[in-house]
Short mmCIF file of the C-alpha atoms (twelve columns), coordinates in Angstrom:
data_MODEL
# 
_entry.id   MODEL 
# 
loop_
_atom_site.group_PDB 
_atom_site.id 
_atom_site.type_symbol 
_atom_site.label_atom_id 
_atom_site.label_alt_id 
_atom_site.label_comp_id 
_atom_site.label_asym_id 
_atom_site.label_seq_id 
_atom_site.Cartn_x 
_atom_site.Cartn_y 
_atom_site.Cartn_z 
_atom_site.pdbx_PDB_model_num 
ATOM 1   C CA . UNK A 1   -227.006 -138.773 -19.867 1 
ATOM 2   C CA . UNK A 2   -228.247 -138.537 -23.195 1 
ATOM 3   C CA . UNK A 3   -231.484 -136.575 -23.961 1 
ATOM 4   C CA . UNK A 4   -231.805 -137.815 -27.602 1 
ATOM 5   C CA . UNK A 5   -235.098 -139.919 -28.204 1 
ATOM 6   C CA . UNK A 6   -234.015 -143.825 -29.217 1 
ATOM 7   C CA . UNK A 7   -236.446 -145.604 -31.058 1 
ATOM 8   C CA . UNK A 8   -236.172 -149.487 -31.549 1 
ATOM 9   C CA . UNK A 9   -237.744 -152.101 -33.892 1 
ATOM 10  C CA . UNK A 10  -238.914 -155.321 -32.856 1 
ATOM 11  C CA . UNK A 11  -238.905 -154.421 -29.493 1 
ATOM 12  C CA . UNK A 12  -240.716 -157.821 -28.630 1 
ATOM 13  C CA . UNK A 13  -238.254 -159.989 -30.410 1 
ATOM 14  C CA . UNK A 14  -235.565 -161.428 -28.517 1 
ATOM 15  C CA . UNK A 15  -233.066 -158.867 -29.454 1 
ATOM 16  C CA . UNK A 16  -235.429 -156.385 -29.372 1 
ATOM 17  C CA . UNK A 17  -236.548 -156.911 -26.167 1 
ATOM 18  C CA . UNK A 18  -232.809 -156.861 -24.342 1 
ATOM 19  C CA . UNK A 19  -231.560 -153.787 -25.878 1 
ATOM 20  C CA . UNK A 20  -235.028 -151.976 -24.835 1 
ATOM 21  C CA . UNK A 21  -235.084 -153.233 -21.079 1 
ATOM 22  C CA . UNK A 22  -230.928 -152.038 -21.391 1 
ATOM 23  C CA . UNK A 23  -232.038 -148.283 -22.733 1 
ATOM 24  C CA . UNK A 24  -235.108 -148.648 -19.755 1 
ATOM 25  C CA . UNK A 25  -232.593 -149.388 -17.007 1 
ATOM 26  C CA . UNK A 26  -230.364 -146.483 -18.446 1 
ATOM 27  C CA . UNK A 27  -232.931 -144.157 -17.967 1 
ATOM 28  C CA . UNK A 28  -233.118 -143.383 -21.863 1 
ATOM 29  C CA . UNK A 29  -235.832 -141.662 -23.685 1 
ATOM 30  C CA . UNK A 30  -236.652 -144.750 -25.523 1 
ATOM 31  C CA . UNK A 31  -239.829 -145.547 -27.979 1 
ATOM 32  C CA . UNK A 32  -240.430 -148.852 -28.461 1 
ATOM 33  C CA . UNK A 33  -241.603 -149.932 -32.252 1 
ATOM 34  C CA . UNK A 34  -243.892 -152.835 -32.046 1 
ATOM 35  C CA . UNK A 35  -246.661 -154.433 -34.096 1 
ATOM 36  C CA . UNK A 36  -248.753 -154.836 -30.655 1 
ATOM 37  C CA . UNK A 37  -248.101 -151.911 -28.599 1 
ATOM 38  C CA . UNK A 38  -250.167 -153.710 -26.025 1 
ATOM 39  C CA . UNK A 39  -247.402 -155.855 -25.416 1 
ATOM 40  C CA . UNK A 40  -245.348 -153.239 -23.656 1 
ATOM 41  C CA . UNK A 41  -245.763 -151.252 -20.098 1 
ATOM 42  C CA . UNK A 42  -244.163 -148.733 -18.740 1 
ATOM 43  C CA . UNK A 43  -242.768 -146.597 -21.733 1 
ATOM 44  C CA . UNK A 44  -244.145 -145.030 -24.924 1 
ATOM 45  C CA . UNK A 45  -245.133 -148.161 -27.629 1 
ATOM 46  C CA . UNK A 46  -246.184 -146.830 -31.216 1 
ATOM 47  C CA . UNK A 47  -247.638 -149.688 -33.639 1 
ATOM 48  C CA . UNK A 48  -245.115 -150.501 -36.192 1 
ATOM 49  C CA . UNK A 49  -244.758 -153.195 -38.988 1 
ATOM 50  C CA . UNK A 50  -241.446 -153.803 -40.907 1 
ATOM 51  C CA . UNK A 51  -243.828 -154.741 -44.199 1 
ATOM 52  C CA . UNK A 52  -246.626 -151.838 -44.330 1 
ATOM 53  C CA . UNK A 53  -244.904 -147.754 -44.944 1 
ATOM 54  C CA . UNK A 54  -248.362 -146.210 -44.107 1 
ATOM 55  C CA . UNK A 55  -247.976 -145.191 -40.978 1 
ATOM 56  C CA . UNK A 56  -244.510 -145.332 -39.980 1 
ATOM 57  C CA . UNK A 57  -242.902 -141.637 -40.692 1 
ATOM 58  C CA . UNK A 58  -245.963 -140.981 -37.930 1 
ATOM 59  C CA . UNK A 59  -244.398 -143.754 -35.874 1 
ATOM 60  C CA . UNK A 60  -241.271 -142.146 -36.113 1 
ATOM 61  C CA . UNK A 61  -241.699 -138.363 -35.721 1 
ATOM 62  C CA . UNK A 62  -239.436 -137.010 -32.559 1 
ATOM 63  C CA . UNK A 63  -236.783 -140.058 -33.201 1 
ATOM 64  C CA . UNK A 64  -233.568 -138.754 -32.820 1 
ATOM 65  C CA . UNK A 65  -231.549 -141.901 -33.203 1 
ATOM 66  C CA . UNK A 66  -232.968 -145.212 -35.111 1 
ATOM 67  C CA . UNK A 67  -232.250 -148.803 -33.740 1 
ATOM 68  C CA . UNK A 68  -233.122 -150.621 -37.017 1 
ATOM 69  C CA . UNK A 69  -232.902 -154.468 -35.488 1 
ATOM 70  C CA . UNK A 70  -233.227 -156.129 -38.972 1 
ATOM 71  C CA . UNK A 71  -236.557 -158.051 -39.516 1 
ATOM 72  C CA . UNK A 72  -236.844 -161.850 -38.782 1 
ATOM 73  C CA . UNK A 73  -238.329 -162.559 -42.101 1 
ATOM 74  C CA . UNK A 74  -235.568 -163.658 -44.279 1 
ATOM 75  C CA . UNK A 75  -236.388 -163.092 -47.703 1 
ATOM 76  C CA . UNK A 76  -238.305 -159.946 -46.979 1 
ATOM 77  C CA . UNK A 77  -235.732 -158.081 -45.234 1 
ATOM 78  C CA . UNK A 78  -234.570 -155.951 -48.428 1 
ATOM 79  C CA . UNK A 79  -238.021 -154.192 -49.045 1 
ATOM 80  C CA . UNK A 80  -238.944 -153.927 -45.470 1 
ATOM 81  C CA . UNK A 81  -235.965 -152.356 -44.199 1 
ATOM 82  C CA . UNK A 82  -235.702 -149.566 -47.047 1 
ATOM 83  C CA . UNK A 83  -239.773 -148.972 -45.845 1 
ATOM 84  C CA . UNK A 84  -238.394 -148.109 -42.903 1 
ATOM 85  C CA . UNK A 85  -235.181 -146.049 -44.074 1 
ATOM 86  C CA . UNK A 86  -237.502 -143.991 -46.343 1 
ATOM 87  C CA . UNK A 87  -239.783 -143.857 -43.122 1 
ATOM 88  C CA . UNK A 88  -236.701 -142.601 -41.219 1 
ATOM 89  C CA . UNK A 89  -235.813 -139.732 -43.666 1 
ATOM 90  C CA . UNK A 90  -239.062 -138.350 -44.054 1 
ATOM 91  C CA . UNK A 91  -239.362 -138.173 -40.257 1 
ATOM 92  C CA . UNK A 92  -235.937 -136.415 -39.767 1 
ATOM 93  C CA . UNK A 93  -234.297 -139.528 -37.985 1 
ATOM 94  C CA . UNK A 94  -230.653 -138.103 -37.152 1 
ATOM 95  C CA . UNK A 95  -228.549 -141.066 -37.151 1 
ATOM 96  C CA . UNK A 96  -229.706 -145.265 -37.576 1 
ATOM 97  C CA . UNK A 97  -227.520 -148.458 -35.672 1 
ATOM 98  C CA . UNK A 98  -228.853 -151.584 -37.723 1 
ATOM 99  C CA . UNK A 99  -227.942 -155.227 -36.889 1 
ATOM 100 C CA . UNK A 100 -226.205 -156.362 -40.085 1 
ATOM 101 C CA . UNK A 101 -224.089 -159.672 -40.252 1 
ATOM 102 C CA . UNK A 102 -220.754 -160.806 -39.830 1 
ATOM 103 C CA . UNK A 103 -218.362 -160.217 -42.630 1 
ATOM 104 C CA . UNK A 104 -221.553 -159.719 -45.006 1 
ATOM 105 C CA . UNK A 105 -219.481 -157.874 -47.951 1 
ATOM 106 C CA . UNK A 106 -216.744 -161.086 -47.525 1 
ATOM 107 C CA . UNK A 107 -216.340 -163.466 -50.591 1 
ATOM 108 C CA . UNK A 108 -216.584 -166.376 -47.456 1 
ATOM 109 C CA . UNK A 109 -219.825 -165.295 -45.766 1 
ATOM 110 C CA . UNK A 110 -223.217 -166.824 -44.691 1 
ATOM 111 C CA . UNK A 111 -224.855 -166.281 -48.247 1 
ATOM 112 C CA . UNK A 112 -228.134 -167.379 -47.506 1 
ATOM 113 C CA . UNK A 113 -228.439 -164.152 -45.385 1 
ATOM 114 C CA . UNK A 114 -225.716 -161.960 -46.323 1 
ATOM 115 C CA . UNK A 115 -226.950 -160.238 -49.841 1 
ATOM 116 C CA . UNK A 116 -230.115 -158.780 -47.733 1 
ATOM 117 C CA . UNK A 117 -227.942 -157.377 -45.414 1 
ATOM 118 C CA . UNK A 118 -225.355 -155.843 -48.015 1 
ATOM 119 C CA . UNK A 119 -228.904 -154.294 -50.028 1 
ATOM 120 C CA . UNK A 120 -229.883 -152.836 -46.469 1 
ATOM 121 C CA . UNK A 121 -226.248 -151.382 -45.969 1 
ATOM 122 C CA . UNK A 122 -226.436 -149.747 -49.689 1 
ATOM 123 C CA . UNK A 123 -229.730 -148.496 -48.925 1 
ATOM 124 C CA . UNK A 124 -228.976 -146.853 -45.478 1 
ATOM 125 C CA . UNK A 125 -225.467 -145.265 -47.443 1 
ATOM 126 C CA . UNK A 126 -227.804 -144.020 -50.053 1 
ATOM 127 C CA . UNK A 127 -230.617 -142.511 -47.905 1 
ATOM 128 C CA . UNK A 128 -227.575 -139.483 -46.038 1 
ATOM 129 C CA . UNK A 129 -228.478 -139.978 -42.503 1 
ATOM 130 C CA . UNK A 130 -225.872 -140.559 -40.094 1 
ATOM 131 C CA . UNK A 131 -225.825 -144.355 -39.808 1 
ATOM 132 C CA . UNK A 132 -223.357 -147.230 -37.680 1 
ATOM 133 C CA . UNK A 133 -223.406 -150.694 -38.951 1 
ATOM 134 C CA . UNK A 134 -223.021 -153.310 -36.703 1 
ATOM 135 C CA . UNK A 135 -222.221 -156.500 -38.538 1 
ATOM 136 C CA . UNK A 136 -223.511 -158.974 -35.432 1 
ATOM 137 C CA . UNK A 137 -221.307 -162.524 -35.133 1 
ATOM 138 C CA . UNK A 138 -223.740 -165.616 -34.505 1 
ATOM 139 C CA . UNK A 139 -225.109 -165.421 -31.323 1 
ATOM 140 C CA . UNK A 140 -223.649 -168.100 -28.809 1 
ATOM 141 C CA . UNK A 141 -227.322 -169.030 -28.257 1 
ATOM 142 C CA . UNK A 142 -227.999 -170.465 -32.137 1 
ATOM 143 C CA . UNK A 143 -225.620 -173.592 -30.985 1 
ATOM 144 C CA . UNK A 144 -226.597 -173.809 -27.032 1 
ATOM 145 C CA . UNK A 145 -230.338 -174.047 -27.961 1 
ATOM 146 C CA . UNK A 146 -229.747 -177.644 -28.952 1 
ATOM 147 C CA . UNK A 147 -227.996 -178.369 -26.150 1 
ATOM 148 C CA . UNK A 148 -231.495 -180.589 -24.871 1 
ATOM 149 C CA . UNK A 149 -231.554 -182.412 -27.555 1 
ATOM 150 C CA . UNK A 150 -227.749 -183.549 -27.403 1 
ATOM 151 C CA . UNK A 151 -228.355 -184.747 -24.304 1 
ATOM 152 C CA . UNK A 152 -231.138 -186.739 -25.680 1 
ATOM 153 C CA . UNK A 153 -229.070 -188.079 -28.490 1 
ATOM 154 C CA . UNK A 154 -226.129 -188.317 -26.365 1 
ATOM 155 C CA . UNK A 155 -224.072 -186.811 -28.837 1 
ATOM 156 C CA . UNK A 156 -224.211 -183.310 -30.036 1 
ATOM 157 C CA . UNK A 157 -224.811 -183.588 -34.162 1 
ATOM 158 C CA . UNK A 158 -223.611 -180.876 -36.271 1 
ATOM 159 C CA . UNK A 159 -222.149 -180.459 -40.362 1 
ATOM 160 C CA . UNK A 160 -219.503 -177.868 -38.908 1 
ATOM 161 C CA . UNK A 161 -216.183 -180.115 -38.950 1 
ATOM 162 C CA . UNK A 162 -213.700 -177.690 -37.141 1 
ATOM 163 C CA . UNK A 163 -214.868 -174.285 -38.334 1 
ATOM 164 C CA . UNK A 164 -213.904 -172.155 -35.828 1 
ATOM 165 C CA . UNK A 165 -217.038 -170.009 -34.460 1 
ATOM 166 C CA . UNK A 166 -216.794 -166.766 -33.087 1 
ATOM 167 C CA . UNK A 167 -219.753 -165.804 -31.263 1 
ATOM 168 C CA . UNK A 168 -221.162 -163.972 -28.700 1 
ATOM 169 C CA . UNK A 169 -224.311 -163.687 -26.472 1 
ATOM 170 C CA . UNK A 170 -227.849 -162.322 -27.884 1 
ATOM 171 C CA . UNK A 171 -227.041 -159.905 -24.451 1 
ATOM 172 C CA . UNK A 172 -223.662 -159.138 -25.876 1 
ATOM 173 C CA . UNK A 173 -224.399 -157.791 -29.239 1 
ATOM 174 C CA . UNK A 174 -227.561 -155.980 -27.573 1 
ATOM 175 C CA . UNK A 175 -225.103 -154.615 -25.234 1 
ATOM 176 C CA . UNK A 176 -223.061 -153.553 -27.885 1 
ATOM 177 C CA . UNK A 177 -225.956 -151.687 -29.920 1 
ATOM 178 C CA . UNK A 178 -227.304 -149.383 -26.973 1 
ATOM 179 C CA . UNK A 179 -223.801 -148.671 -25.556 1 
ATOM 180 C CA . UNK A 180 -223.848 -147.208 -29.377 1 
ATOM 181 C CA . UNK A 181 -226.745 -145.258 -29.275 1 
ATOM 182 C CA . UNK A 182 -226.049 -143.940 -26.296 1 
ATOM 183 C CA . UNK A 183 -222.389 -142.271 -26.773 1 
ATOM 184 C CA . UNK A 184 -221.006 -139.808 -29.917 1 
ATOM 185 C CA . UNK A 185 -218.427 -140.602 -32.418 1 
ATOM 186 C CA . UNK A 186 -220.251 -143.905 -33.964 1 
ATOM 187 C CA . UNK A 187 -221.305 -141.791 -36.990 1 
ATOM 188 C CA . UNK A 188 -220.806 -143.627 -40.737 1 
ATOM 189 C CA . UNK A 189 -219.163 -146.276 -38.863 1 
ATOM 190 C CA . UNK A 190 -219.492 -149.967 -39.800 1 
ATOM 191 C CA . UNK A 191 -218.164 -152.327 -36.983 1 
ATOM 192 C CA . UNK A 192 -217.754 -156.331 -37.153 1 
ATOM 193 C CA . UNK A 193 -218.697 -157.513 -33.798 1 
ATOM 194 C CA . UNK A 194 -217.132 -160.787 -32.805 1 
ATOM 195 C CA . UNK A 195 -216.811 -162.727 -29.796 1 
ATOM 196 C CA . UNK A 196 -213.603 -162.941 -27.516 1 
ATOM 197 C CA . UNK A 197 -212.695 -166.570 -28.184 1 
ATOM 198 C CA . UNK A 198 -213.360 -169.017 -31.167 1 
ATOM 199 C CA . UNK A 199 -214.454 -172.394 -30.744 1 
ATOM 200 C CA . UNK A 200 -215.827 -175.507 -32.513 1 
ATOM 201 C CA . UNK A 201 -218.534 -177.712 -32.078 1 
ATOM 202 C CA . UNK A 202 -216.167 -180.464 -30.650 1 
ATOM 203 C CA . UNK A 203 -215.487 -177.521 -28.014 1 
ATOM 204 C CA . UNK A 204 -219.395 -177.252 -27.536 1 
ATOM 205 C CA . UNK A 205 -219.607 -181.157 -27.470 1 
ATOM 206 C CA . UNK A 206 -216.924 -180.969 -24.479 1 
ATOM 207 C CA . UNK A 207 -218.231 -178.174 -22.359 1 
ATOM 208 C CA . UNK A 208 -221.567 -180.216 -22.524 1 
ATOM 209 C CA . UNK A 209 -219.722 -183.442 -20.992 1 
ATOM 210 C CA . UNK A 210 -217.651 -181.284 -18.327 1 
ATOM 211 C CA . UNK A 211 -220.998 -179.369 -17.015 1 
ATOM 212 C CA . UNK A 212 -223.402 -182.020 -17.246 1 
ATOM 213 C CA . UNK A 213 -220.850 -185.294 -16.472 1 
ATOM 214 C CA . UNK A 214 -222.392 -187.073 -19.537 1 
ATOM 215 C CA . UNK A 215 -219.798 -188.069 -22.076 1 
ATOM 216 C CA . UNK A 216 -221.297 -186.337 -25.333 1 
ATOM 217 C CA . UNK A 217 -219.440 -186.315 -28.348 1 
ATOM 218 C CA . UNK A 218 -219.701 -184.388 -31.134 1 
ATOM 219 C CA . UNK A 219 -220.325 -186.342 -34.406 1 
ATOM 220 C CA . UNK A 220 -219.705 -184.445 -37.510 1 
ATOM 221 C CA . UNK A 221 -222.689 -185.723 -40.582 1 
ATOM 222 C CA . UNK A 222 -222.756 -184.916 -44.250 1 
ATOM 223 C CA . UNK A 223 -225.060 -181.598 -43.938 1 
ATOM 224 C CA . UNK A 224 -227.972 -183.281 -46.445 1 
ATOM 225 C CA . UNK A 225 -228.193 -185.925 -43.610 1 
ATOM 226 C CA . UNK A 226 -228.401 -183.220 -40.759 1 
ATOM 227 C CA . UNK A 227 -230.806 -181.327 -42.605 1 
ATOM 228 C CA . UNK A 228 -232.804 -184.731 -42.859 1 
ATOM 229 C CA . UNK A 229 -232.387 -185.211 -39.221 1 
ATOM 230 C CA . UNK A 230 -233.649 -181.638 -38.494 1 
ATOM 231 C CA . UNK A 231 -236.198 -182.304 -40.507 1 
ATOM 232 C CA . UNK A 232 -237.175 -185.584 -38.834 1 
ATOM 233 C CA . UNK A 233 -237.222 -183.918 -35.400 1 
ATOM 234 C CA . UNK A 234 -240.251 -181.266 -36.697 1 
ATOM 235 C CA . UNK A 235 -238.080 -178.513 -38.595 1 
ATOM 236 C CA . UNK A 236 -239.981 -177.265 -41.708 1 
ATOM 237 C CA . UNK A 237 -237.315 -178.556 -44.641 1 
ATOM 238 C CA . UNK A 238 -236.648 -175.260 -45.821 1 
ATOM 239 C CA . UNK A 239 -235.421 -173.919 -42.629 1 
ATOM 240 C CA . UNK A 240 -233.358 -177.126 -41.617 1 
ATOM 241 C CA . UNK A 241 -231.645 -177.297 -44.827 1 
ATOM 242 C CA . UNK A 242 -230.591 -173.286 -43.797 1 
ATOM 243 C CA . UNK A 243 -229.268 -174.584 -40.848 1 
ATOM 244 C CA . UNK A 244 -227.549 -177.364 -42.397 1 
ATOM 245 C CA . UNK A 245 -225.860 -174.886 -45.112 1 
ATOM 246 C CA . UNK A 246 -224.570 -172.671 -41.846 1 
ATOM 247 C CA . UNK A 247 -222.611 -175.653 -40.520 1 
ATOM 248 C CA . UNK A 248 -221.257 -175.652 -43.774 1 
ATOM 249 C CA . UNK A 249 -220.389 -172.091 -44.161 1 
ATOM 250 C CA . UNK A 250 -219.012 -172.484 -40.452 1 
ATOM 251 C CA . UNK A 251 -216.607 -175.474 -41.593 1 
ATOM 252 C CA . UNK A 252 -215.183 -172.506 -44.534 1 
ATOM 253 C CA . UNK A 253 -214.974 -169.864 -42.017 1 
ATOM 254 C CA . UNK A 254 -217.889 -167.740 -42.073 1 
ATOM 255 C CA . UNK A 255 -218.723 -167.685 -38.749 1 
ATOM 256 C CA . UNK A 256 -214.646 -166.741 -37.193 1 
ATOM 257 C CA . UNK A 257 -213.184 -163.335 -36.919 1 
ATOM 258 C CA . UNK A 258 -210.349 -162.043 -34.736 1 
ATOM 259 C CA . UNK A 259 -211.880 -158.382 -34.753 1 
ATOM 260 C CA . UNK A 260 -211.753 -157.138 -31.050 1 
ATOM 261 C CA . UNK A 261 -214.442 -154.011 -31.302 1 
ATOM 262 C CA . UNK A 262 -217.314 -155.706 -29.820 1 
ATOM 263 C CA . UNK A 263 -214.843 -156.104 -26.777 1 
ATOM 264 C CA . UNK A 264 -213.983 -152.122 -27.329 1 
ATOM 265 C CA . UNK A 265 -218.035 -151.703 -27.270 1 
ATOM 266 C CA . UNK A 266 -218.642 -153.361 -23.798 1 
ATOM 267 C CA . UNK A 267 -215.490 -152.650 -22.168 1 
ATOM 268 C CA . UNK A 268 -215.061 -156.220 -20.944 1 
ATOM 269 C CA . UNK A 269 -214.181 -159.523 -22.971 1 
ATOM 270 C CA . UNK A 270 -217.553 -161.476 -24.562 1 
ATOM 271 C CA . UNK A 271 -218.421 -164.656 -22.314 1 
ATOM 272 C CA . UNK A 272 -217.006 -168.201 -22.805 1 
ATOM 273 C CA . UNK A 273 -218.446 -171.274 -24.038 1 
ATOM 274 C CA . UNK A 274 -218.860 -172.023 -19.761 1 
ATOM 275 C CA . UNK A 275 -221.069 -169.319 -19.570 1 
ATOM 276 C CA . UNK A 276 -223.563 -169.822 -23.258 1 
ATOM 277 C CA . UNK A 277 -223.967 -173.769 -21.917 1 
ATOM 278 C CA . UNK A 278 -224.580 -172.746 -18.374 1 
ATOM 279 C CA . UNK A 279 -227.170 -170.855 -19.450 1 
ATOM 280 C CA . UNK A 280 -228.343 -173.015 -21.870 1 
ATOM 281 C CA . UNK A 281 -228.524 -176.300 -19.009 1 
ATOM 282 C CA . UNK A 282 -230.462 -173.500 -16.387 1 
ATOM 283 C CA . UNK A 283 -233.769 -173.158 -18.861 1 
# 
């Protein structure tokens, strides 16, 4: 077993979260880096926050090895995470694993998200600590959380066509990340981590019918009518027309890669579709 002291960001998020209860049922020495350390019991919580510097090379003082889980807020990611790489190298941080995207440096990438990601990756190069990029495929879970509301349209609605998606579970890719932190050999590594199988939405659209015995299509829409859709079901209009523009960057192959190390990483295939909807119908 390791002795090294993990830290991890957003502990509380939903990535967060999984990879720290993983490193607490491993026994780790884990530190969990949290903007309400009153959220957590059982293990050491220090008060962190992606957006303010004072106060986190205290925060991270004894951290041996740095999950950086990159910050929700889209837009803000390039500033906050090199706050926290600075952070990192004036505490003596050893090595960082941070959750980049998919493919990020490809010409056919999700480029509403993937220039933060490649700024973050420059940064951590830059700063000489011992780092492992994990370029995370979609999670699974981005496509099963509307499963409710296909079965309320009775039809699953989507601007994908038949872009092939290879994704994995939130679990999977947290998985992935401790299994990292807690073994050698990862050091100036940079991994694409992809899911087992590819599928499309018509795939989705199918599993849906065979698990829940409702016939539910999938019905491909022009994405400026999805986003208007999304829109009309409560979505702020910025953030539906993002999800609109990743069907579309799914249809021209953003979101599919054959790359097999996220299997190497958990020593087992990713889950199927069976499992993600599953799932998905038991909330």
């Amino acid at each position: 077993m390791t002795t090294k002291t993990i830290a991890i960001t957003g502990a509380t998020g939903q990535f967060g979260a999984i990879a720290l209860n993983l490193l607490k049922a491993k026994h780790a020495n884990v530190i969990a880096l949290v903007r309400n350390p009153a959220k957590i019991s059982g293990i050491e919580a220090r008060q962190f926050d992606y957006a303010k510097p004072e106060g986190q090379v205290e925060a991270l003082q004894g951290v041996d090895t740095l999950i950086l889980v990159s910050s929700s807020e889209v837009g803000q990611r390039i500033q906050q995470h090199k706050n926290v790489i600075e952070a990192a190298k004036k505490a003596g941080v050893k090595h960082i694993i941070y959750t980049s995207l998919l493919g990020a440096t490809n010409e056919n990438t999700v480029k509403s998200l993937a220039s933060e990601h490649v700024a973050t990756e420059a940064t951590l190069k830059a700063s000489s600590i011992t780092y492992t990029i994990l370029r995370n495929g979609w999670y699974t879970e981005n496509y099963t959380e509307s499963v409710p509301a296909a079965l309320e349209n009775n039809a699953f609605y989507g601007s994908a066509k038949t872009g092939k998606i290879s994704s994995a579970l939130r679990a999977e890719l947290a998985e992935a990340a401790v299994n990292v932190a807690l073994s050698e050999g990862h050091e100036n590594q940079t991994y694409e981590l992809a899911g087992s199988t590819s599928w499309t939405l018509a795939d989705l659209a199918a599993e849906i019918s065979k698990q829940t015995g409702k016939e539910i299509p999938y019905v491909d829409i022009p994405a400026a009518d999805y986003a208007a859709a999304l829109v009309q079901a409560g979505l702020d209009e910025g953030f539906a027309g993002l999800i609109a523009q990743w069907d579309v960057d799914a249809s021209n192959g953003a979101l599919f890669s054959e790359d097999k190390t996220l299997e190497k990483l958990l020593g087992r295939p990713t889950a199927g579709l069976d499992v993600a909807v599953k799932q998905a119908l038991s909330h």
